[in-house]
mmCIF file of C-alpha atoms and ligand atoms in Angstrom:
data_model
loop_
_atom_site.group_PDB
_atom_site.id
_atom_site.type_symbol
_atom_site.label_atom_id
_atom_site.label_comp_id
_atom_site.label_asym_id
_atom_site.label_seq_id
_atom_site.Cartn_x
_atom_site.Cartn_y
_atom_site.Cartn_z
ATOM 1 C CA MET A 1 19.204 -128.806 -7.626
ATOM 2 C CA ILE A 2 19.749 -125.164 -6.709
ATOM 3 C CA LEU A 3 19.681 -124.319 -3.015
ATOM 4 C CA ILE A 4 20.250 -121.136 -1.060
ATOM 5 C CA LEU A 5 21.437 -121.216 2.555
ATOM 6 C CA LEU A 6 20.316 -118.051 4.288
ATOM 7 C CA GLY A 7 21.375 -116.947 7.748
ATOM 8 C CA PRO A 8 23.483 -114.427 9.644
ATOM 9 C CA PRO A 9 27.287 -114.652 9.847
ATOM 10 C CA GLY A 10 28.179 -117.679 11.971
ATOM 11 C CA ALA A 11 24.801 -119.401 11.503
ATOM 12 C CA GLY A 12 26.504 -122.488 10.056
ATOM 13 C CA LYS A 13 25.993 -121.976 6.312
ATOM 14 C CA GLY A 14 29.517 -122.958 5.316
ATOM 15 C CA THR A 15 29.607 -125.959 7.658
ATOM 16 C CA GLN A 16 26.359 -127.396 6.302
ATOM 17 C CA ALA A 17 27.176 -126.497 2.688
ATOM 18 C CA GLN A 18 30.405 -128.536 2.929
ATOM 19 C CA ARG A 19 28.411 -131.526 4.204
ATOM 20 C CA LEU A 20 25.771 -131.225 1.473
ATOM 21 C CA GLN A 21 28.510 -130.921 -1.112
ATOM 22 C CA ASP A 22 30.236 -134.093 0.086
ATOM 23 C CA LYS A 23 27.012 -136.110 0.373
ATOM 24 C CA HIS A 24 24.992 -134.964 -2.634
ATOM 25 C CA GLY A 25 27.626 -133.964 -5.174
ATOM 26 C CA LEU A 26 26.394 -130.397 -5.273
ATOM 27 C CA ILE A 27 28.930 -127.594 -5.633
ATOM 28 C CA GLN A 28 29.246 -125.103 -2.770
ATOM 29 C CA LEU A 29 29.437 -121.554 -4.079
ATOM 30 C CA SER A 30 30.614 -119.379 -1.198
ATOM 31 C CA THR A 31 30.822 -115.756 -2.276
ATOM 32 C CA GLY A 32 32.840 -114.972 0.872
ATOM 33 C CA ASP A 33 35.457 -117.597 -0.142
ATOM 34 C CA MET A 34 35.508 -116.246 -3.698
ATOM 35 C CA LEU A 35 36.069 -112.697 -2.453
ATOM 36 C CA ARG A 36 38.813 -113.807 -0.052
ATOM 37 C CA ALA A 37 40.539 -115.597 -2.952
ATOM 38 C CA ALA A 38 40.271 -112.402 -5.035
ATOM 39 C CA VAL A 39 41.735 -110.335 -2.183
ATOM 40 C CA ALA A 40 44.615 -112.826 -1.770
ATOM 41 C CA ALA A 41 45.307 -112.786 -5.519
ATOM 42 C CA GLY A 42 45.174 -108.980 -5.632
ATOM 43 C CA THR A 43 42.699 -108.879 -8.537
ATOM 44 C CA GLU A 44 40.673 -105.776 -9.367
ATOM 45 C CA VAL A 45 37.631 -107.201 -7.534
ATOM 46 C CA GLY A 46 39.859 -108.079 -4.579
ATOM 47 C CA LEU A 47 41.230 -104.545 -4.362
ATOM 48 C CA LYS A 48 37.706 -103.119 -4.338
ATOM 49 C CA ALA A 49 36.362 -105.647 -1.819
ATOM 50 C CA LYS A 50 39.147 -105.727 0.776
ATOM 51 C CA ALA A 51 38.333 -102.607 2.825
ATOM 52 C CA VAL A 52 34.567 -103.155 2.575
ATOM 53 C CA MET A 53 34.919 -106.683 3.981
ATOM 54 C CA GLU A 54 37.172 -105.545 6.814
ATOM 55 C CA ARG A 55 34.536 -103.002 7.833
ATOM 56 C CA GLY A 56 31.912 -105.771 7.843
ATOM 57 C CA GLU A 57 29.861 -104.089 5.122
ATOM 58 C CA LEU A 58 28.521 -105.548 1.897
ATOM 59 C CA VAL A 59 30.400 -105.539 -1.398
ATOM 60 C CA SER A 60 28.441 -103.941 -4.274
ATOM 61 C CA ASP A 61 25.584 -105.820 -5.919
ATOM 62 C CA GLU A 62 27.192 -105.276 -9.309
ATOM 63 C CA ILE A 63 30.405 -107.066 -8.340
ATOM 64 C CA MET A 64 28.534 -109.885 -6.585
ATOM 65 C CA THR A 65 26.074 -110.649 -9.377
ATOM 66 C CA GLY A 66 28.954 -110.569 -11.865
ATOM 67 C CA ILE A 67 30.891 -113.135 -9.829
ATOM 68 C CA ILE A 68 27.913 -115.496 -9.485
ATOM 69 C CA SER A 69 26.841 -115.164 -13.098
ATOM 70 C CA ASP A 70 30.360 -116.093 -14.271
ATOM 71 C CA ARG A 71 30.549 -119.019 -11.867
ATOM 72 C CA LEU A 72 27.164 -120.444 -12.888
ATOM 73 C CA GLY A 73 28.432 -120.455 -16.465
ATOM 74 C CA GLU A 74 31.122 -123.019 -15.599
ATOM 75 C CA PRO A 75 30.380 -126.669 -16.432
ATOM 76 C CA ASP A 76 31.006 -128.132 -12.936
ATOM 77 C CA THR A 77 27.871 -126.366 -11.652
ATOM 78 C CA LYS A 78 25.592 -128.335 -14.001
ATOM 79 C CA ASN A 79 24.618 -130.949 -11.393
ATOM 80 C CA GLY A 80 23.512 -128.330 -8.924
ATOM 81 C CA VAL A 81 24.808 -125.751 -6.500
ATOM 82 C CA ILE A 82 24.451 -124.599 -2.915
ATOM 83 C CA LEU A 83 24.610 -120.835 -2.715
ATOM 84 C CA ASP A 84 26.345 -119.945 0.561
ATOM 85 C CA GLY A 85 26.360 -116.199 1.198
ATOM 86 C CA PHE A 86 24.491 -115.111 -1.944
ATOM 87 C CA PRO A 87 22.069 -113.413 -2.427
ATOM 88 C CA ARG A 88 22.441 -110.936 0.433
ATOM 89 C CA THR A 89 20.259 -108.065 -0.851
ATOM 90 C CA GLU A 90 16.939 -107.801 -2.669
ATOM 91 C CA ALA A 91 18.754 -106.515 -5.765
ATOM 92 C CA GLN A 92 20.959 -109.646 -5.738
ATOM 93 C CA ALA A 93 17.895 -111.892 -5.316
ATOM 94 C CA GLU A 94 16.176 -110.263 -8.287
ATOM 95 C CA ALA A 95 19.346 -110.508 -10.385
ATOM 96 C CA LEU A 96 19.603 -114.209 -9.478
ATOM 97 C CA ASP A 97 16.009 -114.821 -10.575
ATOM 98 C CA LYS A 98 16.791 -113.253 -13.951
ATOM 99 C CA MET A 99 20.014 -115.226 -14.324
ATOM 100 C CA LEU A 100 18.315 -118.539 -13.596
ATOM 101 C CA LEU A 101 15.418 -117.729 -15.935
ATOM 102 C CA ALA A 102 17.871 -116.936 -18.741
ATOM 103 C CA LYS A 103 19.688 -120.242 -18.152
ATOM 104 C CA GLY A 104 16.427 -122.228 -17.908
ATOM 105 C CA LEU A 105 17.172 -123.163 -14.282
ATOM 106 C CA LYS A 106 14.914 -123.177 -11.245
ATOM 107 C CA LEU A 107 15.571 -122.343 -7.618
ATOM 108 C CA ASP A 108 14.470 -125.394 -5.619
ATOM 109 C CA ALA A 109 14.623 -124.178 -2.037
ATOM 110 C CA VAL A 110 15.880 -121.510 0.319
ATOM 111 C CA ILE A 111 16.819 -122.849 3.744
ATOM 112 C CA GLU A 112 16.812 -120.355 6.571
ATOM 113 C CA MET A 113 19.182 -121.191 9.437
ATOM 114 C CA LYS A 114 17.449 -119.603 12.405
ATOM 115 C CA THR A 115 19.841 -118.457 15.137
ATOM 116 C CA ASP A 116 19.812 -116.002 18.045
ATOM 117 C CA ASP A 117 22.238 -113.113 17.637
ATOM 118 C CA ASP A 118 23.831 -113.592 21.051
ATOM 119 C CA ILE A 119 25.578 -116.869 20.139
ATOM 120 C CA LEU A 120 27.092 -115.574 16.914
ATOM 121 C CA VAL A 121 30.083 -113.743 18.391
ATOM 122 C CA GLU A 122 31.264 -116.974 20.034
ATOM 123 C CA ARG A 123 30.711 -118.945 16.808
ATOM 124 C CA ILE A 124 32.605 -116.404 14.724
ATOM 125 C CA THR A 125 35.549 -115.689 17.014
ATOM 126 C CA GLY A 126 36.178 -119.438 17.487
ATOM 127 C CA ARG A 127 36.079 -120.251 13.781
ATOM 128 C CA TYR A 128 39.148 -121.491 11.865
ATOM 129 C CA THR A 129 39.830 -123.288 8.620
ATOM 130 C CA CYS A 130 42.307 -125.823 7.249
ATOM 131 C CA ALA A 131 44.725 -123.842 5.065
ATOM 132 C CA ASN A 132 45.130 -126.814 2.726
ATOM 133 C CA CYS A 133 41.581 -128.082 2.055
ATOM 134 C CA GLY A 134 39.298 -125.400 3.518
ATOM 135 C CA ALA A 135 37.557 -127.688 6.043
ATOM 136 C CA GLY A 136 35.945 -125.606 8.784
ATOM 137 C CA TYR A 137 36.515 -126.039 12.535
ATOM 138 C CA HIS A 138 35.711 -124.335 15.838
ATOM 139 C CA ASP A 139 37.784 -123.924 19.020
ATOM 140 C CA SER A 140 34.981 -125.382 21.174
ATOM 141 C CA PHE A 141 32.219 -126.778 18.932
ATOM 142 C CA LEU A 142 34.076 -128.650 16.191
ATOM 143 C CA LYS A 143 37.626 -129.690 17.008
ATOM 144 C CA PRO A 144 39.689 -131.987 14.770
ATOM 145 C CA LYS A 145 39.877 -135.581 16.108
ATOM 146 C CA VAL A 146 43.620 -135.190 16.581
ATOM 147 C CA GLU A 147 44.569 -131.753 17.840
ATOM 148 C CA GLY A 148 46.284 -129.646 15.174
ATOM 149 C CA VAL A 149 45.621 -132.136 12.344
ATOM 150 C CA CYS A 150 42.849 -131.687 9.762
ATOM 151 C CA ASP A 151 40.415 -134.664 9.750
ATOM 152 C CA LYS A 152 39.917 -134.420 6.020
ATOM 153 C CA CYS A 153 43.391 -133.984 4.559
ATOM 154 C CA GLY A 154 45.900 -134.376 7.401
ATOM 155 C CA GLY A 155 47.008 -130.753 6.964
ATOM 156 C CA THR A 156 48.569 -129.069 9.984
ATOM 157 C CA GLU A 157 48.192 -125.417 9.022
ATOM 158 C CA PHE A 158 45.072 -123.453 9.810
ATOM 159 C CA THR A 159 43.903 -119.910 9.129
ATOM 160 C CA ARG A 160 41.561 -117.431 10.755
ATOM 161 C CA ARG A 161 39.711 -114.705 8.866
ATOM 162 C CA SER A 162 40.804 -111.140 9.575
ATOM 163 C CA ASP A 163 37.137 -110.071 9.786
ATOM 164 C CA ASP A 164 36.294 -112.749 12.391
ATOM 165 C CA VAL A 165 36.776 -110.411 15.343
ATOM 166 C CA ALA A 166 34.109 -109.213 17.777
ATOM 167 C CA GLU A 167 34.312 -105.583 16.544
ATOM 168 C CA THR A 168 33.172 -106.359 12.975
ATOM 169 C CA VAL A 169 30.491 -108.823 14.022
ATOM 170 C CA ILE A 170 28.244 -105.910 15.038
ATOM 171 C CA SER A 171 28.318 -104.327 11.574
ATOM 172 C CA ARG A 172 28.002 -107.703 9.832
ATOM 173 C CA LEU A 173 24.902 -108.465 11.911
ATOM 174 C CA LYS A 174 23.474 -105.053 11.127
ATOM 175 C CA ALA A 175 24.055 -105.673 7.414
ATOM 176 C CA TYR A 176 22.243 -109.008 7.786
ATOM 177 C CA HIS A 177 19.200 -107.578 9.557
ATOM 178 C CA ASP A 178 18.922 -104.459 7.378
ATOM 179 C CA GLN A 179 19.718 -105.871 3.950
ATOM 180 C CA THR A 180 19.501 -109.682 3.944
ATOM 181 C CA ALA A 181 16.620 -110.533 6.298
ATOM 182 C CA PRO A 182 14.102 -108.859 3.892
ATOM 183 C CA LEU A 183 14.813 -111.804 1.550
ATOM 184 C CA LEU A 184 12.920 -114.101 3.925
ATOM 185 C CA PRO A 185 9.449 -112.715 3.022
ATOM 186 C CA TYR A 186 10.594 -112.490 -0.627
ATOM 187 C CA TYR A 187 11.177 -116.252 -0.761
ATOM 188 C CA ARG A 188 8.317 -117.144 1.582
ATOM 189 C CA GLN A 189 5.978 -115.522 -0.904
ATOM 190 C CA LYS A 190 7.390 -117.763 -3.629
ATOM 191 C CA GLY A 191 6.576 -120.796 -1.443
ATOM 192 C CA ILE A 192 10.149 -122.149 -1.372
ATOM 193 C CA LEU A 193 11.323 -121.033 2.083
ATOM 194 C CA LYS A 194 12.223 -123.782 4.579
ATOM 195 C CA GLN A 195 13.663 -123.446 8.075
ATOM 196 C CA VAL A 196 16.077 -125.358 10.244
ATOM 197 C CA ASP A 197 17.057 -124.705 13.863
ATOM 198 C CA GLY A 198 20.538 -123.222 13.557
ATOM 199 C CA MET A 199 20.897 -123.250 17.360
ATOM 200 C CA ALA A 200 20.890 -127.066 17.450
ATOM 201 C CA GLY A 201 24.096 -129.108 17.376
ATOM 202 C CA ILE A 202 25.882 -129.442 14.026
ATOM 203 C CA ASP A 203 24.719 -133.052 13.379
ATOM 204 C CA GLU A 204 21.117 -132.213 14.298
ATOM 205 C CA VAL A 205 21.155 -129.265 11.876
ATOM 206 C CA THR A 206 22.425 -131.607 9.153
ATOM 207 C CA ARG A 207 19.550 -134.003 9.937
ATOM 208 C CA GLN A 208 17.016 -131.186 9.635
ATOM 209 C CA MET A 209 18.616 -130.108 6.331
ATOM 210 C CA GLU A 210 18.268 -133.636 4.965
ATOM 211 C CA ASP A 211 14.591 -133.684 6.030
ATOM 212 C CA ALA A 212 13.998 -130.391 4.258
ATOM 213 C CA LEU A 213 15.646 -131.735 1.090
ATOM 214 C CA GLN A 214 13.620 -134.970 1.207
ATOM 215 C CA ALA A 215 10.512 -132.881 0.738
ATOM 216 C CA ILE A 216 11.776 -131.444 -2.570
HETATM 217 P P1 ADP B 1 28.606 -119.227 8.335
HETATM 218 O O1 ADP B 1 29.137 -119.852 7.067
HETATM 219 O O2 ADP B 1 27.114 -119.173 8.365
HETATM 220 O O3 ADP B 1 29.222 -117.890 8.619
HETATM 221 P P2 ADP B 1 30.090 -121.382 9.667
HETATM 222 O O4 ADP B 1 29.522 -122.603 9.040
HETATM 223 O O5 ADP B 1 31.433 -120.960 9.237
HETATM 224 O O6 ADP B 1 29.034 -120.163 9.550
HETATM 225 O O7 ADP B 1 30.069 -121.601 11.261
HETATM 226 C C1 ADP B 1 30.651 -120.652 12.146
HETATM 227 C C2 ADP B 1 31.450 -121.378 13.214
HETATM 228 O O8 ADP B 1 30.537 -122.056 14.106
HETATM 229 C C3 ADP B 1 32.377 -122.448 12.684
HETATM 230 O O9 ADP B 1 33.566 -122.443 13.467
HETATM 231 C C4 ADP B 1 31.609 -123.763 12.855
HETATM 232 O O10 ADP B 1 32.483 -124.856 13.113
HETATM 233 C C5 ADP B 1 30.721 -123.475 14.047
HETATM 234 N N1 ADP B 1 29.369 -124.045 13.923
HETATM 235 C C6 ADP B 1 28.625 -124.191 12.779
HETATM 236 N N2 ADP B 1 27.417 -124.719 13.044
HETATM 237 C C7 ADP B 1 27.355 -124.893 14.393
HETATM 238 C C8 ADP B 1 26.352 -125.407 15.295
HETATM 239 N N3 ADP B 1 25.169 -125.821 14.839
HETATM 240 N N4 ADP B 1 26.662 -125.447 16.604
HETATM 241 C C9 ADP B 1 27.869 -125.008 17.058
HETATM 242 N N5 ADP B 1 28.850 -124.510 16.271
HETATM 243 C C10 ADP B 1 28.605 -124.456 14.950
HETATM 244 P P1 ADP B 2 29.903 -115.153 6.869
HETATM 245 O O1 ADP B 2 30.500 -116.529 6.809
HETATM 246 O O2 ADP B 2 30.279 -114.439 8.110
HETATM 247 O O3 ADP B 2 28.424 -115.136 6.598
HETATM 248 P P2 ADP B 2 30.991 -114.581 4.245
HETATM 249 O O4 ADP B 2 32.252 -115.370 4.174
HETATM 250 O O5 ADP B 2 29.801 -115.110 3.542
HETATM 251 O O6 ADP B 2 30.631 -114.292 5.763
HETATM 252 O O7 ADP B 2 31.254 -113.108 3.727
HETATM 253 C C1 ADP B 2 32.347 -112.342 4.202
HETATM 254 C C2 ADP B 2 32.226 -110.908 3.691
HETATM 255 O O8 ADP B 2 32.261 -110.922 2.253
HETATM 256 C C3 ADP B 2 30.905 -110.199 4.040
HETATM 257 O O9 ADP B 2 30.957 -109.570 5.311
HETATM 258 C C4 ADP B 2 30.795 -109.189 2.895
HETATM 259 O O10 ADP B 2 31.655 -108.087 3.093
HETATM 260 C C5 ADP B 2 31.346 -109.974 1.709
HETATM 261 N N1 ADP B 2 30.288 -110.716 0.964
HETATM 262 C C6 ADP B 2 30.164 -112.060 0.816
HETATM 263 N N2 ADP B 2 29.101 -112.369 0.057
HETATM 264 C C7 ADP B 2 28.524 -111.188 -0.283
HETATM 265 C C8 ADP B 2 27.369 -110.819 -1.042
HETATM 266 N N3 ADP B 2 26.576 -111.765 -1.611
HETATM 267 N N4 ADP B 2 27.084 -109.499 -1.170
HETATM 268 C C9 ADP B 2 27.853 -108.548 -0.614
HETATM 269 N N5 ADP B 2 28.951 -108.817 0.116
HETATM 270 C C10 ADP B 2 29.291 -110.122 0.286
HETATM 271 ZN ZN1 ZN B 3 42.326 -130.077 5.515
#
């Protein structure tokens, strides 16, 4: 199964992708995580992406399609993937269509996580991640069961993204509305667009995701 999660920054894509990965054995492909790993490792892609990401703008289509094409060539993706953060432009969506066609694969569904812009700053500025296993948390909405200890791995170190500050949220939202939202009619026309209420609580969103997948 090949799924795309589509929604603005902070909509809950990563949170739900982790759950779908754990439950259905799909692989979460987060282009944001891949870019952050490239920045941390100081690779050529990382050097090009760093400043763009800190400004809250989009990294070039060429770099992004290259990253995804390489990743889809790896054997662990054979059972299916959840694309989290890709495609983000019409050019990326068209490149993905070509890639899948060439590999004989089909896009099963695109799930839009509908959210109001005014809650996203709070979602994004409260977000943090286990430094050991990558599990996602939130200061108010998703706390570990024991304070300071990751539920999944017992890790006690957490990180926050340098772009998760109120100032960049404005440009990231603008990038979403200008460049990514046009993908909604693109996929609606193909008859594969589904929607969940991204404003609902995390468990309710998961339930709606499962309902949407049942129908496939
Ligand atoms: P995205 O990957 O779309 O940018 P995340 O999944 O990282 O978004 O979620 C952003 C933050 O909001 C995280 O800290 C997460 O724990 C929290 N969060 C995710 N979904 C919800 C929800 N439905 N209600 C409240 N908080 C949420
Ligand atoms: P969020 O969780 O807020 O939606 P991501 O982790 O997906 O953010 O992405 C972080 C940053 O990485 C983006 O603001 C952008 O600069 C870059 N990025 C990630 N995916 C893409 C993509 N498909 N195309 C262009 N830039 C991307
Ligand atoms: Zn952990």
